[in-house]
Amino acid sequence: MFDDRTTCLVVVGAQWGDEGKGKLVDVLAERADFVVRYQGGANAGHTVVIGDSQFILRQIPSGILHPQVTCIVGNGVVLEPETFFAELDQLAERGISTAGRIFVSDRAHLVLPYHKLLDAASEKSQKLGTTGRGIGPAYEDKYGRRGIRVTDLRRLECARALLADRVQRANRLLELLGSAERASLEQHVALLERLAPRILPLAADTGLVVDRAVKQGRRVLLEGAQGSLLDVDHGTYPYVTSSNTTAGGATVGAGIGPTAVHGVLGVVKAYTTRVGNGPLPTEAGEADGERLRRLGGEFGAVTGRARRCGWFDATVVRYAARVNGLTGLAVTKLDVLDSFAEVPVCTAYRLEGEECEEMPAEVDALGRVEPSYQVLPGWSQSTGEARRLADLPAAARAYLDRLEALSGVPIRYVSVGTRRDQIIEV
Ligand code: IMP
């Protein structure tokens, strides 16, 4: 689905994040020219496994491991500069050259230490279970029209003046939130003075770069972070992240028009996970939850937190298909289910005795829905070596057929392990 006719493809998470977008983008990037991150920031942790090496990419697009790919951090991203450069340095230490093929939008907003202090302080009163990377406060500043952008570093005196105001404001807020922490203006000024000479050579009007690439028919992947149910508009508000993770956010955050996109690939796990607070209707009981967590290695790539685990939820994926306009589905981690004798799939919800086909807007209602399950037979056989659908056990194929029918979106990829080669293209 990423070919001569579909040269501009959005890849989104269609659950609560951690669906395996990093692996899919890495696989697809083999035939890409550009990979663009369009929202989120260092809250993401996209894992790519090559041979025995594991790379966790937080802010750098997952195409970076392919030398022909130009990687772009789009205007919709909130950039935490220190982590970004630490990540670049780690790649260099592991022999991956990024010189001349990574650019940062000059319109991207910066995440600064005061944003992290505010994130921690806010968590004390409103427990959302954030990643603590300052994402919410950075987007608040962006939409409150008081953010500091990459382009501001071009005139450091102006950036210093902005900082003086923002740090003072942050300290007033910290006091209001009952935090004993205070941000230091000197520390912030020193940070920007130190990082500006590294960021500015990478800063560009990346919307222009991506637009040109799309118009020239170059292969462009727009890489989403987090998942559709964490989208600030369409997710389980307020237990969401602060950006538009869905496909609509892709063109805004990459700096191109919506007509540029040819397809949207939704990535889903063969089951469901969620990290952080908020409802998870298909959350499994303790034994199955623990088993999925152990077999799937379900611990946060950024925070190390144990992920909550449960069964595939077709209501969620149907909803994600609608709000993203999905044209294809990639099902990941099928192998994690290999040893289960039976695998339940949630086909619909019931709310107060009534069938409930759509996602309720109210988070409490989602917390009260009762999932209706269809229990499918397991396959009790390893799938990790399958490279074609025909290699899969019949019960695993039947399971995928059911997910496809319930979701209403054709399955285009099935991932059967963490490694790059453990993928089936349908
Ligand atoms: P924030 O994005 O750090 O503000 O966190 C808001 C919510 O989104 C919390 O429930 C986080 O656990 C969740 N979240 C943020 N980033 C990710 C991610 O990359 N994967 C899964 N969950 C995430």
Short mmCIF file of C-alpha atoms and ligand atoms in Angstrom, two decimals:
data_model
loop_
_atom_site.label_atom_id
_atom_site.label_comp_id
_atom_site.label_asym_id
_atom_site.label_seq_id
_atom_site.Cartn_x
_atom_site.Cartn_y
_atom_site.Cartn_z
CA MET A 1 0.00 0.00 0.00
CA PHE A 2 3.08 2.25 -0.22
CA ASP A 3 3.73 2.09 -3.94
CA ASP A 4 3.79 4.16 -7.13
CA ARG A 5 0.13 5.13 -6.69
CA THR A 6 0.25 5.64 -2.92
CA THR A 7 3.37 7.75 -2.48
CA CYS A 8 2.21 9.75 0.53
CA LEU A 9 1.05 7.50 3.34
CA VAL A 10 0.05 8.33 6.91
CA VAL A 11 0.83 5.72 9.59
CA VAL A 12 -1.29 6.10 12.73
CA GLY A 13 -1.87 4.13 15.89
CA ALA A 14 -5.48 2.93 15.97
CA GLN A 15 -5.65 2.07 19.70
CA TRP A 16 -4.01 3.70 22.75
CA GLY A 17 -0.45 3.90 21.43
CA ASP A 18 2.40 1.38 21.50
CA GLU A 19 0.85 -0.50 18.57
CA GLY A 20 4.19 -1.00 16.83
CA LYS A 21 4.20 2.03 14.55
CA GLY A 22 7.99 2.26 14.84
CA LYS A 23 8.45 -1.21 13.38
CA LEU A 24 5.95 -0.61 10.56
CA VAL A 25 7.52 2.71 9.64
CA ASP A 26 10.97 1.10 9.67
CA VAL A 27 9.74 -1.69 7.38
CA LEU A 28 7.97 0.71 4.99
CA ALA A 29 10.89 3.14 5.07
CA GLU A 30 12.93 0.66 3.10
CA ARG A 31 11.14 2.15 0.08
CA ALA A 32 10.71 5.71 1.41
CA ASP A 33 12.47 8.95 0.58
CA PHE A 34 11.10 10.96 3.52
CA VAL A 35 9.72 10.11 6.96
CA VAL A 36 8.00 12.94 8.83
CA ARG A 37 6.97 13.04 12.49
CA TYR A 38 3.97 15.34 12.74
CA GLN A 39 2.93 15.60 16.43
CA GLY A 40 3.85 14.62 19.96
CA GLY A 41 7.37 14.76 21.27
CA ALA A 42 9.60 12.83 23.63
CA ASN A 43 6.51 11.10 25.09
CA ALA A 44 6.78 8.68 22.17
CA GLY A 45 9.09 5.67 22.22
CA HIS A 46 9.17 3.98 18.84
CA THR A 47 11.03 0.71 19.04
CA VAL A 48 12.90 -0.70 16.06
CA VAL A 49 14.78 -4.00 16.30
CA ILE A 50 17.47 -4.84 13.77
CA GLY A 51 19.24 -8.13 14.34
CA ASP A 52 20.26 -8.08 17.99
CA SER A 53 20.15 -4.29 18.24
CA GLN A 54 17.22 -2.37 19.64
CA PHE A 55 16.69 1.33 18.94
CA ILE A 56 14.16 3.40 20.87
CA LEU A 57 13.36 6.56 18.94
CA ARG A 58 11.53 9.26 20.80
CA GLN A 59 11.71 12.26 18.57
CA ILE A 60 13.67 11.14 15.55
CA PRO A 61 11.49 9.60 12.83
CA SER A 62 11.70 5.81 12.61
CA GLY A 63 13.07 6.01 9.04
CA ILE A 64 16.48 7.15 10.29
CA LEU A 65 17.96 3.64 10.17
CA HIS A 66 17.66 3.64 6.36
CA PRO A 67 20.49 5.71 4.88
CA GLN A 68 18.47 6.95 1.86
CA VAL A 69 15.71 8.43 4.04
CA THR A 70 15.51 12.12 4.90
CA CYS A 71 13.88 12.54 8.31
CA ILE A 72 11.79 15.52 9.27
CA VAL A 73 10.55 16.72 12.62
CA GLY A 74 7.47 18.64 11.54
CA ASN A 75 5.93 21.85 12.81
CA GLY A 76 3.31 19.92 14.80
CA VAL A 77 5.93 18.29 17.04
CA VAL A 78 6.96 19.75 20.39
CA LEU A 79 10.71 19.32 20.47
CA GLU A 80 12.67 18.62 23.62
CA PRO A 81 16.08 19.68 22.32
CA GLU A 82 18.31 17.96 24.88
CA THR A 83 16.74 14.54 24.38
CA PHE A 84 16.73 15.08 20.63
CA PHE A 85 20.47 15.63 20.56
CA ALA A 86 21.13 12.80 23.02
CA GLU A 87 19.25 10.58 20.59
CA LEU A 88 21.27 11.84 17.62
CA ASP A 89 24.50 11.24 19.58
CA GLN A 90 23.42 7.70 20.47
CA LEU A 91 22.75 6.96 16.81
CA ALA A 92 26.21 8.33 15.90
CA GLU A 93 27.82 6.14 18.59
CA ARG A 94 26.15 3.14 16.96
CA GLY A 95 27.52 4.06 13.56
CA ILE A 96 24.37 5.65 12.08
CA SER A 97 25.18 8.85 10.27
CA THR A 98 22.39 11.40 10.26
CA ALA A 99 24.34 14.28 8.73
CA GLY A 100 22.43 16.09 5.99
CA ARG A 101 19.31 13.97 6.38
CA ILE A 102 17.54 15.26 9.44
CA PHE A 103 15.69 18.57 9.55
CA VAL A 104 13.58 20.26 12.18
CA SER A 105 10.75 22.62 11.37
CA ASP A 106 11.55 26.19 12.31
CA ARG A 107 7.89 26.43 13.37
CA ALA A 108 8.15 23.54 15.87
CA HIS A 109 7.66 24.55 19.51
CA LEU A 110 10.26 23.80 22.17
CA VAL A 111 9.65 21.76 25.31
CA LEU A 112 11.73 23.32 28.06
CA PRO A 113 12.50 22.25 31.63
CA TYR A 114 9.73 24.47 33.03
CA HIS A 115 7.20 22.49 30.99
CA LYS A 116 8.32 19.30 32.73
CA LEU A 117 8.05 20.94 36.16
CA LEU A 118 4.50 22.04 35.29
CA ASP A 119 3.62 18.57 33.99
CA ALA A 120 4.74 17.00 37.29
CA ALA A 121 2.93 19.62 39.36
CA SER A 122 -0.32 19.24 37.37
CA GLU A 123 -0.22 15.47 37.79
CA LYS A 124 -0.51 15.95 41.55
CA SER A 125 -4.01 17.43 41.16
CA GLN A 126 -5.27 15.87 37.92
CA LYS A 127 -3.90 12.33 37.76
CA LEU A 128 -3.78 11.51 34.06
CA GLY A 129 -0.69 9.33 34.24
CA THR A 130 1.29 11.41 31.72
CA THR A 131 4.78 10.48 30.62
CA GLY A 132 6.11 13.52 32.50
CA ARG A 133 7.83 14.93 29.40
CA GLY A 134 6.13 18.34 29.58
CA ILE A 135 3.92 17.63 26.56
CA GLY A 136 0.64 19.08 27.89
CA PRO A 137 2.19 22.35 29.17
CA ALA A 138 4.16 22.80 25.92
CA TYR A 139 1.01 22.47 23.79
CA GLU A 140 -0.84 24.74 26.24
CA ASP A 141 1.79 27.40 25.57
CA LYS A 142 1.54 26.82 21.83
CA TYR A 143 -2.24 27.26 21.75
CA GLY A 144 -2.06 30.04 24.34
CA ARG A 145 0.23 31.82 21.86
CA ARG A 146 3.15 32.08 24.23
CA GLY A 147 5.30 29.18 23.02
CA ILE A 148 8.96 29.47 22.10
CA ARG A 149 9.67 28.11 18.64
CA VAL A 150 12.83 26.90 16.94
CA THR A 151 12.86 30.03 14.78
CA ASP A 152 13.07 32.20 17.94
CA LEU A 153 16.58 30.88 18.48
CA ARG A 154 17.67 32.82 15.39
CA ARG A 155 17.46 35.96 17.53
CA LEU A 156 18.76 34.93 20.92
CA GLU A 157 18.11 38.34 22.59
CA CYS A 158 14.42 37.90 21.74
CA ALA A 159 14.47 34.31 22.98
CA ARG A 160 16.01 35.51 26.26
CA ALA A 161 13.26 38.12 26.68
CA LEU A 162 10.58 35.51 25.96
CA LEU A 163 12.21 33.16 28.46
CA ALA A 164 12.26 35.80 31.20
CA ASP A 165 8.50 36.21 30.83
CA ARG A 166 7.70 32.49 30.47
CA VAL A 167 9.86 31.34 33.37
CA GLN A 168 8.32 33.96 35.64
CA ARG A 169 4.84 32.83 34.55
CA ALA A 170 5.75 29.16 35.07
CA ASN A 171 6.98 29.93 38.59
CA ARG A 172 3.71 31.67 39.44
CA LEU A 173 1.82 28.63 38.16
CA LEU A 174 4.04 26.24 40.11
CA GLU A 175 3.27 28.18 43.26
CA LEU A 176 -0.45 28.08 42.46
CA LEU A 177 -0.25 24.32 41.93
CA GLY A 178 1.40 23.91 45.34
CA SER A 179 4.74 22.79 43.97
CA ALA A 180 7.93 23.62 45.83
CA GLU A 181 9.92 23.45 42.56
CA ARG A 182 10.94 26.61 40.72
CA ALA A 183 12.36 27.06 37.23
CA SER A 184 15.65 28.92 36.93
CA LEU A 185 15.91 31.61 34.26
CA GLU A 186 19.73 31.30 34.14
CA GLN A 187 19.45 27.57 33.52
CA HIS A 188 16.97 28.12 30.69
CA VAL A 189 19.03 30.86 29.07
CA ALA A 190 22.18 28.72 29.29
CA LEU A 191 20.34 25.78 27.77
CA LEU A 192 19.13 27.72 24.76
CA GLU A 193 22.52 29.40 24.26
CA ARG A 194 24.17 26.01 24.30
CA LEU A 195 21.66 24.28 22.03
CA ALA A 196 20.90 27.03 19.50
CA PRO A 197 24.13 26.48 17.52
CA ARG A 198 23.22 22.80 17.18
CA ILE A 199 19.55 23.24 16.33
CA LEU A 200 19.79 26.13 13.88
CA PRO A 201 21.79 24.29 11.18
CA LEU A 202 18.97 21.68 11.12
CA ALA A 203 16.13 24.24 11.12
CA ALA A 204 14.19 24.62 7.91
CA ASP A 205 10.81 25.44 6.43
CA THR A 206 10.07 21.72 6.43
CA GLY A 207 6.49 22.20 5.13
CA LEU A 208 8.07 23.47 1.94
CA VAL A 209 10.45 20.50 1.80
CA VAL A 210 7.63 17.97 2.30
CA ASP A 211 5.29 19.72 -0.12
CA ARG A 212 7.96 19.65 -2.86
CA ALA A 213 8.71 16.00 -2.16
CA VAL A 214 5.02 15.07 -2.42
CA LYS A 215 4.58 17.03 -5.65
CA GLN A 216 7.62 15.33 -7.17
CA GLY A 217 6.07 11.94 -6.39
CA ARG A 218 8.77 11.07 -3.85
CA ARG A 219 7.74 8.45 -1.29
CA VAL A 220 6.72 10.16 1.93
CA LEU A 221 5.62 8.54 5.19
CA LEU A 222 3.88 10.66 7.82
CA GLU A 223 4.59 8.93 11.13
CA GLY A 224 2.06 9.39 13.92
CA ALA A 225 2.92 9.06 17.58
CA GLN A 226 0.65 7.75 20.39
CA GLY A 227 -2.72 6.37 19.28
CA SER A 228 -6.11 7.52 18.03
CA LEU A 229 -7.76 6.98 21.43
CA LEU A 230 -5.20 9.40 22.90
CA ASP A 231 -6.11 12.13 20.39
CA VAL A 232 -7.09 15.36 22.15
CA ASP A 233 -10.34 15.58 20.12
CA HIS A 234 -11.24 11.95 19.45
CA GLY A 235 -9.65 10.16 22.39
CA THR A 236 -10.87 9.28 25.86
CA TYR A 237 -10.74 12.89 27.05
CA PRO A 238 -9.32 14.02 29.46
CA TYR A 239 -7.15 10.85 29.52
CA VAL A 240 -5.45 11.79 26.28
CA THR A 241 -2.32 13.46 25.06
CA SER A 242 -2.43 17.10 23.99
CA SER A 243 -2.13 16.73 20.21
CA ASN A 244 -4.09 15.43 17.22
CA THR A 245 -2.62 11.99 16.81
CA THR A 246 -5.14 11.08 14.09
CA ALA A 247 -4.65 11.41 10.34
CA GLY A 248 -6.17 14.91 10.30
CA GLY A 249 -3.23 16.04 12.42
CA ALA A 250 -0.77 14.56 9.96
CA THR A 251 -1.07 17.16 7.24
CA VAL A 252 -1.38 20.07 9.69
CA GLY A 253 1.67 18.88 11.60
CA ALA A 254 3.72 18.11 8.50
CA GLY A 255 2.87 21.43 6.88
CA ILE A 256 1.08 20.16 3.77
CA GLY A 257 -2.51 20.19 2.53
CA PRO A 258 -4.95 17.31 3.10
CA THR A 259 -5.16 16.49 -0.62
CA ALA A 260 -1.50 15.38 -0.56
CA VAL A 261 -2.30 12.15 1.29
CA HIS A 262 -3.07 8.95 -0.65
CA GLY A 263 -3.72 6.49 2.14
CA VAL A 264 -3.84 5.94 5.89
CA LEU A 265 -2.45 2.80 7.50
CA GLY A 266 -3.81 2.09 10.99
CA VAL A 267 -1.55 0.03 13.21
CA VAL A 268 -3.24 -2.20 15.82
CA LYS A 269 -2.02 -4.87 18.16
CA ALA A 270 -3.74 -8.25 17.88
CA TYR A 271 -4.90 -7.41 21.43
CA THR A 272 -5.08 -4.07 23.28
CA THR A 273 -2.86 -2.19 25.71
CA ARG A 274 -2.96 1.13 27.44
CA VAL A 275 -0.47 2.93 29.65
CA GLY A 276 -1.59 5.66 32.00
CA ASN A 277 -5.02 6.27 33.45
CA GLY A 278 -8.45 6.17 31.81
CA PRO A 279 -10.94 3.51 30.78
CA LEU A 280 -9.89 0.31 28.97
CA PRO A 281 -13.12 -1.64 28.41
CA THR A 282 -11.48 -4.91 27.38
CA GLU A 283 -8.86 -4.97 30.16
CA ALA A 284 -8.16 -8.63 30.95
CA GLY A 285 -8.33 -10.22 34.39
CA GLU A 286 -5.15 -10.46 36.43
CA ALA A 287 -3.90 -13.81 35.11
CA ASP A 288 -4.47 -13.15 31.39
CA GLY A 289 -3.35 -9.53 31.76
CA GLU A 290 -0.11 -10.62 33.37
CA ARG A 291 0.41 -13.29 30.73
CA LEU A 292 -0.09 -10.82 27.85
CA ARG A 293 2.23 -8.35 29.58
CA ARG A 294 4.96 -10.96 30.03
CA LEU A 295 4.68 -12.50 26.55
CA GLY A 296 4.32 -9.13 24.82
CA GLY A 297 7.01 -7.34 26.87
CA GLU A 298 4.38 -4.73 27.67
CA PHE A 299 6.41 -2.16 29.55
CA GLY A 300 6.59 1.49 28.46
CA ALA A 301 9.52 2.32 26.17
CA VAL A 302 9.79 5.82 27.71
CA THR A 303 8.69 5.40 31.32
CA GLY A 304 9.17 1.65 31.91
CA ARG A 305 5.63 1.53 33.34
CA ALA A 306 3.74 -1.76 33.07
CA ARG A 307 1.11 -1.46 30.37
CA ARG A 308 -2.46 -2.50 31.07
CA CYS A 309 -3.38 -5.37 28.75
CA GLY A 310 -6.63 -6.71 27.34
CA TRP A 311 -8.36 -8.18 24.33
CA PHE A 312 -8.85 -6.79 20.83
CA ASP A 313 -11.63 -4.21 20.87
CA ALA A 314 -13.40 -3.90 17.52
CA THR A 315 -15.48 -0.92 18.69
CA VAL A 316 -12.26 1.00 19.24
CA VAL A 317 -10.78 0.00 15.88
CA ARG A 318 -14.01 0.72 13.95
CA TYR A 319 -14.04 4.15 15.57
CA ALA A 320 -10.37 4.70 14.70
CA ALA A 321 -11.14 3.61 11.12
CA ARG A 322 -13.78 6.32 10.91
CA VAL A 323 -11.91 9.22 12.51
CA ASN A 324 -8.74 8.48 10.54
CA GLY A 325 -10.29 7.36 7.25
CA LEU A 326 -8.16 4.20 7.43
CA THR A 327 -7.47 2.53 4.09
CA GLY A 328 -5.46 -0.36 5.50
CA LEU A 329 -4.66 -2.10 8.76
CA ALA A 330 -1.39 -3.50 10.09
CA VAL A 331 -1.91 -6.09 12.84
CA THR A 332 1.12 -6.45 15.09
CA LYS A 333 2.19 -8.89 17.81
CA LEU A 334 0.07 -11.76 16.52
CA ASP A 335 2.78 -14.09 17.89
CA VAL A 336 2.05 -12.93 21.47
CA LEU A 337 -1.25 -14.84 21.26
CA ASP A 338 0.41 -18.07 20.01
CA SER A 339 0.03 -19.98 23.28
CA PHE A 340 -3.53 -18.96 24.22
CA ALA A 341 -6.07 -21.81 23.91
CA GLU A 342 -8.84 -19.29 23.25
CA VAL A 343 -8.79 -15.62 22.29
CA PRO A 344 -11.74 -13.36 23.12
CA VAL A 345 -12.52 -10.45 20.79
CA CYS A 346 -14.84 -7.62 21.77
CA THR A 347 -17.39 -7.20 18.99
CA ALA A 348 -19.56 -4.45 20.53
CA TYR A 349 -20.42 -2.78 23.84
CA ARG A 350 -23.54 -2.78 25.96
CA LEU A 351 -24.30 0.27 28.04
CA GLU A 352 -27.08 0.10 30.62
CA GLY A 353 -28.54 -2.92 28.87
CA GLU A 354 -28.56 -1.32 25.40
CA GLU A 355 -26.32 -2.19 22.47
CA CYS A 356 -23.79 0.62 22.02
CA GLU A 357 -22.09 0.60 18.63
CA GLU A 358 -20.22 3.88 18.82
CA MET A 359 -17.66 5.22 21.27
CA PRO A 360 -19.42 7.32 23.91
CA ALA A 361 -18.04 10.85 24.29
CA GLU A 362 -18.28 10.69 28.04
CA VAL A 363 -15.34 8.99 29.64
CA ASP A 364 -17.42 7.71 32.57
CA ALA A 365 -19.80 6.01 30.14
CA LEU A 366 -16.86 4.26 28.48
CA GLY A 367 -15.79 3.16 31.94
CA ARG A 368 -19.23 1.55 32.44
CA VAL A 369 -19.68 -0.24 29.09
CA GLU A 370 -19.78 -4.03 29.10
CA PRO A 371 -17.89 -5.57 26.21
CA SER A 372 -19.67 -8.36 24.29
CA TYR A 373 -17.09 -11.01 23.47
CA GLN A 374 -16.81 -13.61 20.78
CA VAL A 375 -14.32 -16.27 21.85
CA LEU A 376 -12.21 -17.59 18.99
CA PRO A 377 -10.11 -20.75 19.14
CA GLY A 378 -6.37 -20.27 19.61
CA TRP A 379 -3.77 -21.89 17.36
CA SER A 380 -1.25 -23.17 19.95
CA GLN A 381 1.53 -22.97 17.43
CA SER A 382 4.37 -20.54 16.78
CA THR A 383 3.75 -17.92 14.08
CA GLY A 384 7.13 -16.16 14.29
CA GLU A 385 8.52 -17.79 11.16
CA ALA A 386 5.49 -17.11 8.92
CA ARG A 387 6.26 -14.82 5.98
CA ARG A 388 3.05 -15.34 3.97
CA LEU A 389 -0.54 -15.60 5.18
CA ALA A 390 -0.55 -19.19 3.96
CA ASP A 391 2.24 -20.01 6.45
CA LEU A 392 -0.05 -19.18 9.38
CA PRO A 393 -2.11 -21.84 11.16
CA ALA A 394 -5.74 -21.90 9.99
CA ALA A 395 -7.02 -20.64 13.37
CA ALA A 396 -4.66 -17.64 13.24
CA ARG A 397 -5.90 -16.82 9.73
CA ALA A 398 -9.49 -17.14 10.95
CA TYR A 399 -8.65 -14.80 13.82
CA LEU A 400 -7.27 -12.19 11.40
CA ASP A 401 -10.29 -12.60 9.11
CA ARG A 402 -12.54 -11.87 12.05
CA LEU A 403 -10.58 -8.74 13.02
CA GLU A 404 -10.77 -7.53 9.43
CA ALA A 405 -14.53 -8.15 9.16
CA LEU A 406 -15.25 -6.45 12.49
CA SER A 407 -13.01 -3.46 11.75
CA GLY A 408 -14.20 -2.99 8.18
CA VAL A 409 -10.64 -2.27 7.00
CA PRO A 410 -8.47 -4.60 4.88
CA ILE A 411 -5.43 -6.04 6.65
CA ARG A 412 -2.30 -5.18 4.65
CA TYR A 413 0.46 -6.22 7.07
CA VAL A 414 0.78 -8.75 9.90
CA SER A 415 3.76 -8.56 12.24
CA VAL A 416 4.78 -11.80 13.93
CA GLY A 417 7.78 -10.70 16.00
CA THR A 418 9.96 -7.76 16.88
CA ARG A 419 12.55 -8.24 14.13
CA ARG A 420 12.39 -6.40 10.81
CA ASP A 421 12.00 -9.58 8.78
CA GLN A 422 9.10 -10.89 10.92
CA ILE A 423 6.44 -9.33 8.74
CA ILE A 424 3.79 -10.59 6.33
CA GLU A 425 2.74 -8.28 3.52
CA VAL A 426 -0.78 -9.24 2.44
P1 IMP B 1 1.44 12.84 27.82
O1 IMP B 1 1.40 12.69 26.32
O2 IMP B 1 2.80 12.61 28.41
O3 IMP B 1 0.83 14.15 28.26
O4 IMP B 1 0.51 11.70 28.46
C1 IMP B 1 -0.91 11.68 28.28
C2 IMP B 1 -1.40 10.24 28.14
O5 IMP B 1 -0.92 9.69 26.92
C3 IMP B 1 -0.92 9.30 29.25
O6 IMP B 1 -1.93 8.34 29.48
C4 IMP B 1 0.29 8.61 28.62
O7 IMP B 1 0.55 7.35 29.20
C5 IMP B 1 -0.19 8.49 27.20
N1 IMP B 1 0.92 8.44 26.24
C6 IMP B 1 1.70 9.46 25.82
N2 IMP B 1 2.60 9.05 24.93
C7 IMP B 1 2.38 7.74 24.76
C8 IMP B 1 2.98 6.75 23.91
O8 IMP B 1 3.89 7.01 23.12
N3 IMP B 1 2.47 5.50 24.02
C9 IMP B 1 1.42 5.20 24.84
N4 IMP B 1 0.84 6.09 25.63
C10 IMP B 1 1.30 7.34 25.59
#
